[in-house]
C-alpha positions as semicolon CSV with decimal commas, in nm:
position;residue;x (nm);y (nm);z (nm)
1;M;-1,932;-3,031;2,069
2;A;-1,558;-3,069;2,000
3;W;-1,633;-3,136;1,634
4;L;-1,854;-2,827;1,617
5;A;-1,565;-2,612;1,741
6;A;-1,330;-2,781;1,494
7;R;-1,546;-2,664;1,204
8;S;-1,393;-2,317;1,245
9;F;-1,040;-2,453;1,214
10;S;-0,862;-2,572;0,904
11;A;-0,863;-2,933;0,802
12;R;-0,503;-2,964;0,921
13;A;-0,595;-2,838;1,270
14;A;-0,879;-3,089;1,286
15;Y;-0,638;-3,363;1,177
16;F;-0,399;-3,284;1,463
17;G;-0,690;-3,268;1,708
18;A;-0,800;-3,615;1,599
19;L;-0,450;-3,749;1,655
20;R;-0,437;-3,600;2,004
21;T;-0,771;-3,749;2,112
22;Q;-0,741;-4,069;1,907
23;A;-1,084;-3,985;1,763
24;P;-1,172;-4,120;1,421
25;L;-1,114;-3,888;1,130
26;A;-1,422;-3,761;0,955
27;S;-1,540;-3,492;0,721
28;V;-1,489;-3,148;0,878
29;A;-1,630;-2,832;0,720
30;G;-1,651;-2,993;0,381
31;S;-1,295;-3,138;0,390
32;N;-1,263;-3,513;0,359
33;L;-0,990;-3,624;0,600
34;M;-0,907;-3,977;0,497
35;H;-0,573;-4,138;0,581
36;S;-0,454;-4,496;0,591
37;S;-0,453;-4,506;0,970
38;P;-0,608;-4,289;1,242
39;N;-0,284;-4,337;1,439
40;H;-0,070;-4,191;1,161
41;S;0,207;-4,008;1,348
42;R;0,310;-3,746;1,089
43;P;0,106;-3,498;0,891
44;P;0,132;-3,515;0,513
45;P;0,425;-3,316;0,370
46;P;0,347;-2,965;0,245
47;H;0,294;-2,929;-0,129
48;N;0,573;-2,772;-0,328
49;N;0,401;-2,582;-0,606
50;G;0,712;-2,425;-0,757
51;P;0,909;-2,116;-0,662
52;S;0,829;-1,911;-0,356
53;P;0,551;-1,657;-0,398
54;R;0,643;-1,299;-0,491
55;P;0,684;-1,058;-0,201
56;I;0,366;-0,890;-0,082
57;K;0,514;-0,545;-0,131
58;E;0,795;-0,379;-0,323
59;A;0,965;-0,048;-0,249
60;V;0,976;0,216;-0,523
61;A;1,237;0,491;-0,513
62;T;1,383;0,748;-0,747
63;P;1,670;0,996;-0,704
64;K;1,454;1,247;-0,896
65;A;1,247;1,311;-0,581
66;P;1,370;1,387;-0,226
67;P;1,443;1,080;-0,013
68;A;1,216;0,987;0,276
69;L;1,284;1,173;0,601
70;G;1,243;0,863;0,817
71;P;1,193;0,487;0,817
72;Y;0,956;0,474;0,520
73;N;0,976;0,458;0,140
74;Q;0,887;0,708;-0,131
75;A;0,630;0,452;-0,248
76;I;0,523;0,090;-0,212
77;K;0,371;-0,139;-0,476
78;A;0,120;-0,382;-0,330
79;N;-0,202;-0,549;-0,446
80;N;-0,209;-0,376;-0,786
81;F;-0,172;-0,031;-0,630
82;L;0,110;0,215;-0,584
83;F;0,099;0,389;-0,245
84;V;0,297;0,713;-0,262
85;S;0,410;0,863;0,068
86;G;0,347;1,228;0,142
87;C;0,547;1,451;-0,092
88;S;0,673;1,792;0,012
89;G;0,805;2,089;-0,182
90;R;1,170;1,998;-0,131
91;V;1,407;1,981;-0,428
92;A;1,567;1,638;-0,481
93;E;1,918;1,769;-0,544
94;T;1,940;1,999;-0,240
95;G;1,681;1,872;0,007
96;E;1,573;2,233;0,055
97;F;1,231;2,382;-0,022
98;I;1,197;2,530;-0,368
99;G;1,075;2,850;-0,205
100;P;0,863;2,986;0,078
101;G;0,536;3,035;-0,116
102;I;0,247;2,791;-0,133
103;E;0,239;2,809;-0,514
104;E;0,607;2,718;-0,543
105;Q;0,580;2,436;-0,290
106;T;0,263;2,295;-0,448
107;G;0,428;2,286;-0,790
108;Q;0,733;2,108;-0,647
109;V;0,516;1,862;-0,451
110;L;0,342;1,761;-0,773
111;K;0,671;1,744;-0,965
112;N;0,813;1,510;-0,697
113;M;0,495;1,302;-0,700
114;G;0,511;1,276;-1,079
115;E;0,868;1,142;-1,062
116;I;0,770;0,882;-0,802
117;L;0,465;0,779;-1,004
118;K;0,686;0,742;-1,312
119;A;0,935;0,529;-1,115
120;G;0,640;0,311;-1,014
121;G;0,529;0,268;-1,376
122;V;0,224;0,496;-1,374
123;S;0,124;0,860;-1,418
124;F;-0,115;1,115;-1,270
125;A;-0,390;0,956;-1,485
126;S;-0,362;0,638;-1,271
127;V;-0,413;0,816;-0,938
128;V;-0,738;0,714;-0,768
129;K;-0,704;0,889;-0,429
130;T;-0,507;1,180;-0,283
131;T;-0,481;1,340;0,057
132;V;-0,378;1,705;0,062
133;M;-0,245;1,832;0,394
134;L;-0,214;2,207;0,433
135;A;-0,051;2,411;0,708
136;D;-0,316;2,678;0,635
137;L;-0,652;2,597;0,478
138;K;-0,665;2,955;0,346
139;D;-0,425;2,829;0,074
140;F;-0,689;2,587;-0,059
141;K;-0,786;2,793;-0,367
142;K;-0,425;2,851;-0,477
143;V;-0,342;2,482;-0,429
144;N;-0,655;2,373;-0,613
145;E;-0,563;2,575;-0,923
146;I;-0,219;2,413;-0,949
147;Y;-0,344;2,066;-0,849
148;G;-0,610;2,070;-1,122
149;K;-0,347;2,119;-1,394
150;H;-0,177;1,787;-1,309
151;F;-0,466;1,542;-1,280
152;P;-0,674;1,457;-1,588
153;A;-1,045;1,377;-1,565
154;P;-1,186;1,175;-1,411
155;Y;-1,018;1,336;-1,113
156;P;-0,910;1,118;-0,820
157;A;-1,103;1,109;-0,496
158;R;-0,949;1,354;-0,251
159;A;-0,944;1,467;0,108
160;T;-0,800;1,808;0,200
161;I;-0,723;1,886;0,562
162;Q;-0,546;2,151;0,764
163;V;-0,287;2,011;1,001
164;A;-0,117;2,167;1,303
165;A;0,226;2,131;1,141
166;L;0,406;1,947;0,864
167;P;0,759;1,800;0,870
168;V;1,048;2,047;0,836
169;G;0,811;2,343;0,813
170;A;0,642;2,249;0,485
171;K;0,330;2,441;0,383
172;I;0,182;2,144;0,195
173;E;0,215;1,767;0,168
174;I;0,025;1,537;-0,067
175;D;0,014;1,158;-0,071
176;C;-0,168;0,939;-0,322
177;I;-0,276;0,593;-0,428
178;A;-0,251;0,494;-0,794
179;A;-0,387;0,186;-0,970
180;L;-0,118;-0,020;-1,142
181;P;-0,169;-0,168;-1,488
182;H;-0,290;-0,528;-1,477
183;G;-0,007;-0,765;-1,388
184;H;0,229;-0,500;-1,246
185;G;0,130;-0,513;-0,879
186;H;0,221;-0,752;-0,602
């Protein structure tokens, strides 16, 4: 029964279990565990296959879009995707909203998103998914008209929701996920 449980562990875990119980080493889950002595006191050294692997994720930032308002990044590259945080209608240089209207804020949101996408090495054509958050769903038609001018066909998948409130009184926030060109993701 102990060997049956060991099948769910790695070969190294089974090796250490065999040392602890002084049981003979055998084939576990397709791994041949053969060593010169069952009483071998040290595990084999880890393999050094060259330099350390690349980081799992990489931050993307540009001064051409407003900085994050908290402990997050404008975007993250990971697994061949660029994950862009929610963009608001604030102007990069001032940190203030471009104006009070939904049309103005939507245009600025998409301008900011475009700058972040560019900093990440992609464009609106690479976007595969967006989430549009509106303070008032009655603005949907106005937003849709402006949104449609920025994304080429085939359009990304999208969710649009009304939220109770957005940070710093924004009327709209949009985040997105873009596919990176082959070999540019982490």
